[in-house]
Amino acid sequence: MAYDDQNIFAKILRGEIPCQEVYQDDHVLAFNDIAPQAPVHILVIPKGAYISIDDFGVNATPEELKAFYSAIDKIVSDKGLKEAGFRCIANTGENGGQEVPHFHMHILGGKKIGPMVSS
Ligand code: 5GP
């Protein structure tokens, strides 16, 4: 499957659609989810054109991988989520419920997030 550069996160990266930015560096952008499912609901995305977590994991450079997970660490620290905990979710493909085909990690926190999967 080829990367679709018309997806909504590609448009956010190009500045065509606004976002509430939380963090940015050379390789990573993080912003608040438009429809938050928890008091803290942040999306962390690589700036590179990766479709999914498996695409990112295999094809990203060591610098991109380090930047991505370092950004998550910085965000959860800055938001005070480390002590109480948080959940990271990477919905992938149709069965995973992925709506936007640009790899993104959801960070959810600020309350108990509940069951891992819906029944
Ligand atoms: P997925 O289901 O692909 O894992 O999650 C996509 C997420 O992107 C959803 O939680 C949805 O609320 C969020 N989202 C969709 N469009 C926009 C947008 O234009 N701006 C922001 N900030 N979030 C969006």
mmCIF file of N, CA and C and ligand atoms in Angstrom, residues 8-9 12 17-20 31-37 41 43 89-92 96-101 104 106, ligand 1:
data_model
loop_
_atom_site.group_PDB
_atom_site.id
_atom_site.type_symbol
_atom_site.label_atom_id
_atom_site.label_comp_id
_atom_site.label_asym_id
_atom_site.label_seq_id
_atom_site.Cartn_x
_atom_site.Cartn_y
_atom_site.Cartn_z
ATOM 1 N N ILE A 8 -5.166 13.382 6.439
ATOM 2 C CA ILE A 8 -5.338 14.587 7.261
ATOM 3 C C ILE A 8 -4.068 14.962 8.027
ATOM 4 N N PHE A 9 -3.286 13.966 8.441
ATOM 5 C CA PHE A 9 -2.074 14.300 9.198
ATOM 6 C C PHE A 9 -0.979 14.828 8.279
ATOM 7 N N ILE A 12 -1.831 18.364 8.059
ATOM 8 C CA ILE A 12 -1.407 19.075 9.268
ATOM 9 C C ILE A 12 0.101 19.334 9.207
ATOM 10 N N ILE A 17 -3.790 22.421 7.480
ATOM 11 C CA ILE A 17 -4.849 22.313 8.480
ATOM 12 C C ILE A 17 -4.205 22.616 9.825
ATOM 13 N N PRO A 18 -4.872 23.425 10.667
ATOM 14 C CA PRO A 18 -4.257 23.768 11.960
ATOM 15 C C PRO A 18 -4.327 22.614 12.948
ATOM 16 N N CYS A 19 -3.483 22.698 13.978
ATOM 17 C CA CYS A 19 -3.557 21.749 15.089
ATOM 18 C C CYS A 19 -3.140 22.478 16.352
ATOM 19 N N GLN A 20 -3.509 21.893 17.475
ATOM 20 C CA GLN A 20 -3.049 22.404 18.775
ATOM 21 C C GLN A 20 -1.753 21.682 19.110
ATOM 22 N N PHE A 31 0.258 16.706 18.807
ATOM 23 C CA PHE A 31 -0.829 17.681 18.929
ATOM 24 C C PHE A 31 -2.015 17.020 19.606
ATOM 25 N N ASN A 32 -2.905 17.853 20.141
ATOM 26 C CA ASN A 32 -4.086 17.329 20.821
ATOM 27 C C ASN A 32 -5.042 16.691 19.808
ATOM 28 N N ASP A 33 -5.625 15.546 20.207
ATOM 29 C CA ASP A 33 -6.641 14.922 19.371
ATOM 30 C C ASP A 33 -7.874 15.839 19.311
ATOM 31 N N ILE A 34 -8.480 15.916 18.137
ATOM 32 C CA ILE A 34 -9.629 16.806 17.943
ATOM 33 C C ILE A 34 -10.872 16.305 18.697
ATOM 34 N N ALA A 35 -10.910 15.026 18.998
ATOM 35 C CA ALA A 35 -12.054 14.423 19.709
ATOM 36 C C ALA A 35 -11.524 13.616 20.898
ATOM 37 N N PRO A 36 -11.081 14.309 21.943
ATOM 38 C CA PRO A 36 -10.372 13.616 23.029
ATOM 39 C C PRO A 36 -11.222 12.569 23.739
ATOM 40 N N GLN A 37 -10.583 11.423 24.003
ATOM 41 C CA GLN A 37 -11.242 10.307 24.694
ATOM 42 C C GLN A 37 -10.806 10.227 26.151
ATOM 43 N N HIS A 41 -5.261 13.588 25.679
ATOM 44 C CA HIS A 41 -5.311 12.724 24.491
ATOM 45 C C HIS A 41 -4.489 13.414 23.406
ATOM 46 N N LEU A 43 -1.793 13.030 20.051
ATOM 47 C CA LEU A 43 -1.333 12.209 18.924
ATOM 48 C C LEU A 43 0.117 12.574 18.624
ATOM 49 N N ILE A 89 -1.548 3.867 22.252
ATOM 50 C CA ILE A 89 -2.270 3.000 21.310
ATOM 51 C C ILE A 89 -1.850 3.370 19.894
ATOM 52 N N ALA A 90 -1.540 2.351 19.110
ATOM 53 C CA ALA A 90 -1.267 2.547 17.679
ATOM 54 C C ALA A 90 -2.249 1.676 16.897
ATOM 55 N N ASN A 91 -3.428 2.217 16.627
ATOM 56 C CA ASN A 91 -4.402 1.481 15.812
ATOM 57 C C ASN A 91 -3.786 1.233 14.437
ATOM 58 N N THR A 92 -3.961 0.016 13.933
ATOM 59 C CA THR A 92 -3.274 -0.357 12.692
ATOM 60 C C THR A 92 -4.209 -1.121 11.769
ATOM 61 N N GLY A 96 -7.637 -3.003 13.235
ATOM 62 C CA GLY A 96 -7.155 -2.176 14.335
ATOM 63 C C GLY A 96 -7.912 -0.867 14.478
ATOM 64 N N GLY A 97 -8.778 -0.559 13.515
ATOM 65 C CA GLY A 97 -9.577 0.664 13.586
ATOM 66 C C GLY A 97 -8.809 1.925 13.222
ATOM 67 N N GLN A 98 -7.756 1.783 12.398
ATOM 68 C CA GLN A 98 -6.975 2.965 12.001
ATOM 69 C C GLN A 98 -7.762 3.779 10.979
ATOM 70 N N GLU A 99 -8.017 5.047 11.316
ATOM 71 C CA GLU A 99 -8.770 5.916 10.412
ATOM 72 C C GLU A 99 -7.846 6.746 9.529
ATOM 73 N N VAL A 100 -6.714 7.147 10.074
ATOM 74 C CA VAL A 100 -5.803 8.035 9.343
ATOM 75 C C VAL A 100 -4.547 7.243 8.966
ATOM 76 N N PRO A 101 -4.264 7.098 7.666
ATOM 77 C CA PRO A 101 -3.158 6.247 7.238
ATOM 78 C C PRO A 101 -1.797 6.934 7.264
ATOM 79 N N HIS A 104 0.505 7.061 13.777
ATOM 80 C CA HIS A 104 0.348 7.943 14.935
ATOM 81 C C HIS A 104 0.206 7.102 16.182
ATOM 82 N N HIS A 106 -1.411 7.274 19.872
ATOM 83 C CA HIS A 106 -2.273 7.991 20.812
ATOM 84 C C HIS A 106 -1.635 7.890 22.197
HETATM 85 P P1 5GP B 1 -7.092 6.363 14.435
HETATM 86 O O1 5GP B 1 -8.496 5.860 14.495
HETATM 87 O O2 5GP B 1 -6.609 6.490 13.004
HETATM 88 O O3 5GP B 1 -6.138 5.628 15.316
HETATM 89 O O4 5GP B 1 -7.123 7.810 15.065
HETATM 90 C C1 5GP B 1 -7.260 8.986 14.347
HETATM 91 C C2 5GP B 1 -7.451 10.094 15.357
HETATM 92 O O5 5GP B 1 -7.270 11.312 14.690
HETATM 93 C C3 5GP B 1 -8.844 10.117 15.995
HETATM 94 O O6 5GP B 1 -8.711 9.987 17.411
HETATM 95 C C4 5GP B 1 -9.410 11.478 15.577
HETATM 96 O O7 5GP B 1 -10.164 12.090 16.586
HETATM 97 C C5 5GP B 1 -8.164 12.260 15.232
HETATM 98 N N1 5GP B 1 -8.353 13.282 14.206
HETATM 99 C C6 5GP B 1 -8.991 13.112 13.013
HETATM 100 N N2 5GP B 1 -8.944 14.260 12.307
HETATM 101 C C7 5GP B 1 -8.251 15.157 13.072
HETATM 102 C C8 5GP B 1 -7.870 16.512 12.868
HETATM 103 O O8 5GP B 1 -8.158 17.148 11.839
HETATM 104 N N3 5GP B 1 -7.175 17.119 13.867
HETATM 105 C C9 5GP B 1 -6.834 16.450 15.010
HETATM 106 N N4 5GP B 1 -6.143 17.133 15.933
HETATM 107 N N5 5GP B 1 -7.175 15.164 15.235
HETATM 108 C C10 5GP B 1 -7.874 14.524 14.267
#
